Amino acid sequence: MATETNVKEYESFSEDDTFRLGREFGSSAAPGSVYSLEGDLGVGKTVFAKGFAEGLGITETVNSPTFTIMKIYEGGRLDLYHYDAYRIEDPSEMEEIGYTDYFYGEGTCLIEWACNIEEYLPESYVKISIEKVPEKGFDYRRITVTGL
Ligand SMILES: Nc1ncnc2c1ncn2[C@@H]1O[C@H](COP(=O)(O)OP(=O)(O)OP(=O)(O)O)[C@@H](O)[C@H]1O
Ligand SMILES: [Mg+2]
């Protein structure tokens, strides 16, 4: 579990804001770090991932890995393992892709829909939770970071 002790909150008013926040996190990501990206469908997890990749110096465009569980992006300061666990029905599908090589490797992992594979998450990871706040407008997002 991510520890509840260190919680930081950010406000995003646009897709660009979320991208830039992702870029900031990507530029400071450490080897072997794991980030979960939580939040409803269409909230902006992949937007954050795109910024994160840019922050790592990856030039390839990050897309939603909808038809694979994980996609590898190389060529940046660290390799990025971008997971989308949305379609996982049985968490043991994680074993088929040899997840441990990545969770405990030298790259950095970003996991959309990490709630579907909770039992496979490492002991220590950073939880990034993105939420809409309807009364603050259509493009507003509250981004809560726990465990950094
Ligand atoms: N503040 C914001 N931050 C991020 N995205 C925003 C924001 N405001 C509006 N959007 C829009 O919300 C959508 C977010 O899409 P995105 O694919 O990143 O969501 P997702 O959380 O990855 O969804 P899924 O669960 O389907 O993977 C985009 O169309 C984007 O333009
Ligand atoms: Mg997505």
GROMACS .gro file of C-alpha atoms and ligand atoms in nm:
model
  180
    1MET     CA    1   0.000   0.000   0.000
    2ALA     CA    2   0.105   0.356  -0.060
    3THR     CA    3   0.156   0.525   0.273
    4GLU     CA    4  -0.106   0.783   0.365
    5THR     CA    5   0.150   1.005   0.532
    6ASN     CA    6   0.261   1.218   0.241
    7VAL     CA    7  -0.033   1.354   0.044
    8LYS     CA    8  -0.007   1.634  -0.209
    9GLU     CA    9  -0.291   1.790  -0.398
   10TYR     CA   10  -0.279   1.965  -0.735
   11GLU     CA   11  -0.543   2.143  -0.939
   12SER     CA   12  -0.570   2.102  -1.314
   13PHE     CA   13  -0.784   2.334  -1.520
   14SER     CA   14  -0.710   2.182  -1.860
   15GLU     CA   15  -0.565   1.887  -2.046
   16ASP     CA   16  -0.243   2.090  -2.077
   17ASP     CA   17  -0.218   2.137  -1.700
   18THR     CA   18  -0.244   1.761  -1.647
   19PHE     CA   19   0.011   1.697  -1.922
   20ARG     CA   20   0.255   1.942  -1.762
   21LEU     CA   21   0.212   1.788  -1.419
   22GLY     CA   22   0.282   1.446  -1.573
   23ARG     CA   23   0.592   1.590  -1.738
   24GLU     CA   24   0.716   1.720  -1.403
   25PHE     CA   25   0.673   1.379  -1.245
   26GLY     CA   26   0.839   1.208  -1.540
   27SER     CA   27   1.141   1.434  -1.523
   28SER     CA   28   1.202   1.341  -1.159
   29ALA     CA   29   1.109   0.970  -1.171
   30ALA     CA   30   1.366   0.737  -1.018
   31PRO     CA   31   1.477   0.399  -1.153
   32GLY     CA   32   1.250   0.123  -1.023
   33SER     CA   33   0.968   0.361  -0.930
   34VAL     CA   34   0.606   0.254  -0.969
   35TYR     CA   35   0.311   0.491  -1.004
   36SER     CA   36  -0.054   0.393  -1.003
   37LEU     CA   37  -0.295   0.614  -1.194
   38GLU     CA   38  -0.642   0.599  -1.052
   39GLY     CA   39  -0.965   0.761  -1.160
   40ASP     CA   40  -1.276   0.708  -1.370
   41LEU     CA   41  -1.290   0.647  -1.744
   42GLY     CA   42  -1.182   0.951  -1.940
   43VAL     CA   43  -1.059   1.146  -1.638
   44GLY     CA   44  -0.710   1.209  -1.781
   45LYS     CA   45  -0.484   0.918  -1.680
   46THR     CA   46  -0.343   0.874  -2.029
   47VAL     CA   47  -0.296   1.252  -2.066
   48PHE     CA   48  -0.082   1.238  -1.751
   49ALA     CA   49   0.108   0.938  -1.893
   50LYS     CA   50   0.182   1.128  -2.216
   51GLY     CA   51   0.331   1.416  -2.016
   52PHE     CA   52   0.523   1.173  -1.797
   53ALA     CA   53   0.681   1.015  -2.105
   54GLU     CA   54   0.783   1.355  -2.238
   55GLY     CA   55   0.939   1.433  -1.900
   56LEU     CA   56   1.148   1.118  -1.936
   57GLY     CA   57   1.264   1.236  -2.277
   58ILE     CA   58   1.065   0.977  -2.470
   59THR     CA   59   0.974   1.106  -2.815
   60GLU     CA   60   0.738   0.827  -2.917
   61THR     CA   61   0.370   0.914  -2.863
   62VAL     CA   62   0.210   0.732  -2.573
   63ASN     CA   63  -0.128   0.589  -2.654
   64SER     CA   64  -0.378   0.405  -2.444
   65PRO     CA   65  -0.256   0.042  -2.439
   66THR     CA   66  -0.612  -0.080  -2.467
   67PHE     CA   67  -0.547  -0.409  -2.641
   68THR     CA   68  -0.234  -0.503  -2.452
   69ILE     CA   69  -0.186  -0.488  -2.079
   70MET     CA   70   0.147  -0.312  -2.106
   71LYS     CA   71   0.353  -0.120  -2.356
   72ILE     CA   72   0.723  -0.041  -2.332
   73TYR     CA   73   0.862   0.298  -2.435
   74GLU     CA   74   1.238   0.318  -2.470
   75GLY     CA   75   1.478   0.594  -2.567
   76GLY     CA   76   1.425   0.818  -2.263
   77ARG     CA   77   1.625   0.870  -1.947
   78LEU     CA   78   1.448   0.559  -1.811
   79ASP     CA   79   1.240   0.296  -1.988
   80LEU     CA   80   0.870   0.350  -1.933
   81TYR     CA   81   0.633   0.057  -1.878
   82HIS     CA   82   0.282   0.184  -1.934
   83TYR     CA   83   0.011  -0.051  -1.810
   84ASP     CA   84  -0.362  -0.040  -1.862
   85ALA     CA   85  -0.524  -0.297  -1.638
   86TYR     CA   86  -0.878  -0.194  -1.732
   87ARG     CA   87  -0.951  -0.515  -1.920
   88ILE     CA   88  -0.789  -0.752  -1.676
   89GLU     CA   89  -1.048  -0.995  -1.552
   90ASP     CA   90  -0.819  -1.212  -1.348
   91PRO     CA   91  -0.519  -1.045  -1.185
   92SER     CA   92  -0.312  -1.356  -1.260
   93GLU     CA   93  -0.293  -1.232  -1.621
   94MET     CA   94  -0.015  -1.017  -1.479
   95GLU     CA   95   0.197  -1.327  -1.436
   96GLU     CA   96   0.171  -1.407  -1.804
   97ILE     CA   97   0.346  -1.085  -1.893
   98GLY     CA   98   0.627  -1.133  -1.642
   99TYR     CA   99   0.538  -0.819  -1.457
  100THR     CA  100   0.809  -0.861  -1.195
  101ASP     CA  101   1.080  -0.788  -1.450
  102TYR     CA  102   0.932  -0.442  -1.479
  103PHE     CA  103   0.799  -0.364  -1.133
  104TYR     CA  104   1.135  -0.452  -0.988
  105GLY     CA  105   1.354  -0.340  -1.277
  106GLU     CA  106   1.547  -0.027  -1.365
  107GLY     CA  107   1.272   0.151  -1.554
  108THR     CA  108   0.962   0.323  -1.424
  109CYS     CA  109   0.605   0.190  -1.429
  110LEU     CA  110   0.282   0.382  -1.476
  111ILE     CA  111  -0.027   0.172  -1.414
  112GLU     CA  112  -0.374   0.279  -1.522
  113TRP     CA  113  -0.654   0.093  -1.341
  114ALA     CA  114  -0.412  -0.036  -1.079
  115CYS     CA  115  -0.714  -0.120  -0.863
  116ASN     CA  116  -0.763  -0.430  -1.083
  117ILE     CA  117  -0.422  -0.572  -0.995
  118GLU     CA  118  -0.386  -0.454  -0.639
  119GLU     CA  119  -0.233  -0.775  -0.508
  120TYR     CA  120   0.056  -0.741  -0.754
  121LEU     CA  121   0.154  -0.389  -0.666
  122PRO     CA  122   0.488  -0.354  -0.490
  123GLU     CA  123   0.497  -0.259  -0.125
  124SER     CA  124   0.595   0.094  -0.208
  125TYR     CA  125   0.447   0.294  -0.493
  126VAL     CA  126   0.316   0.641  -0.563
  127LYS     CA  127  -0.059   0.668  -0.603
  128ILE     CA  128  -0.185   0.938  -0.837
  129SER     CA  129  -0.555   0.984  -0.818
  130ILE     CA  130  -0.739   1.205  -1.067
  131GLU     CA  131  -1.094   1.318  -0.998
  132LYS     CA  132  -1.348   1.541  -1.162
  133VAL     CA  133  -1.517   1.797  -0.941
  134PRO     CA  134  -1.835   1.879  -1.136
  135GLU     CA  135  -1.910   2.205  -0.960
  136LYS     CA  136  -1.566   2.336  -1.063
  137GLY     CA  137  -1.630   2.293  -1.434
  138PHE     CA  138  -1.600   2.035  -1.709
  139ASP     CA  139  -1.220   2.048  -1.746
  140TYR     CA  140  -1.130   2.076  -1.379
  141ARG     CA  141  -0.944   1.786  -1.216
  142ARG     CA  142  -0.821   1.738  -0.862
  143ILE     CA  143  -0.499   1.535  -0.866
  144THR     CA  144  -0.397   1.377  -0.538
  145VAL     CA  145  -0.052   1.223  -0.501
  146THR     CA  146   0.012   0.988  -0.212
  147GLY     CA  147   0.334   0.818  -0.109
  148LEU     CA  148   0.599   1.018  -0.292
  149LIG     N1  149  -0.797   1.889  -1.677
  149LIG     C1  150  -0.792   1.786  -1.765
  149LIG     N2  151  -0.691   1.695  -1.754
  149LIG     C2  152  -0.687   1.588  -1.838
  149LIG     N3  153  -0.775   1.564  -1.938
  149LIG     C3  154  -0.875   1.653  -1.953
  149LIG     C4  155  -0.887   1.767  -1.868
  149LIG     N4  156  -0.996   1.836  -1.907
  149LIG     C5  157  -1.049   1.769  -2.009
  149LIG     N5  158  -0.978   1.658  -2.040
  149LIG     C6  159  -1.012   1.560  -2.145
  149LIG     O1  160  -1.043   1.438  -2.081
  149LIG     C7  161  -0.998   1.329  -2.162
  149LIG     C8  162  -0.901   1.241  -2.085
  149LIG     O2  163  -0.874   1.126  -2.160
  149LIG     P1  164  -0.773   1.013  -2.116
  149LIG     O3  165  -0.764   0.918  -2.229
  149LIG     O4  166  -0.647   1.073  -2.066
  149LIG     O5  167  -0.851   0.947  -1.992
  149LIG     P2  168  -0.815   0.813  -1.915
  149LIG     O6  169  -0.832   0.846  -1.770
  149LIG     O7  170  -0.684   0.761  -1.958
  149LIG     O8  171  -0.933   0.717  -1.960
  149LIG     P3  172  -0.939   0.556  -1.963
  149LIG     O9  173  -0.983   0.510  -1.827
  149LIG    O10  174  -1.040   0.527  -2.067
  149LIG    O11  175  -0.803   0.503  -1.998
  149LIG     C9  176  -0.934   1.391  -2.286
  149LIG    O12  177  -1.030   1.395  -2.388
  149LIG    C10  178  -0.899   1.531  -2.240
  149LIG    O13  179  -0.900   1.625  -2.346
  150MG      MG  180  -0.626   0.578  -2.042
   0.00000   0.00000   0.00000
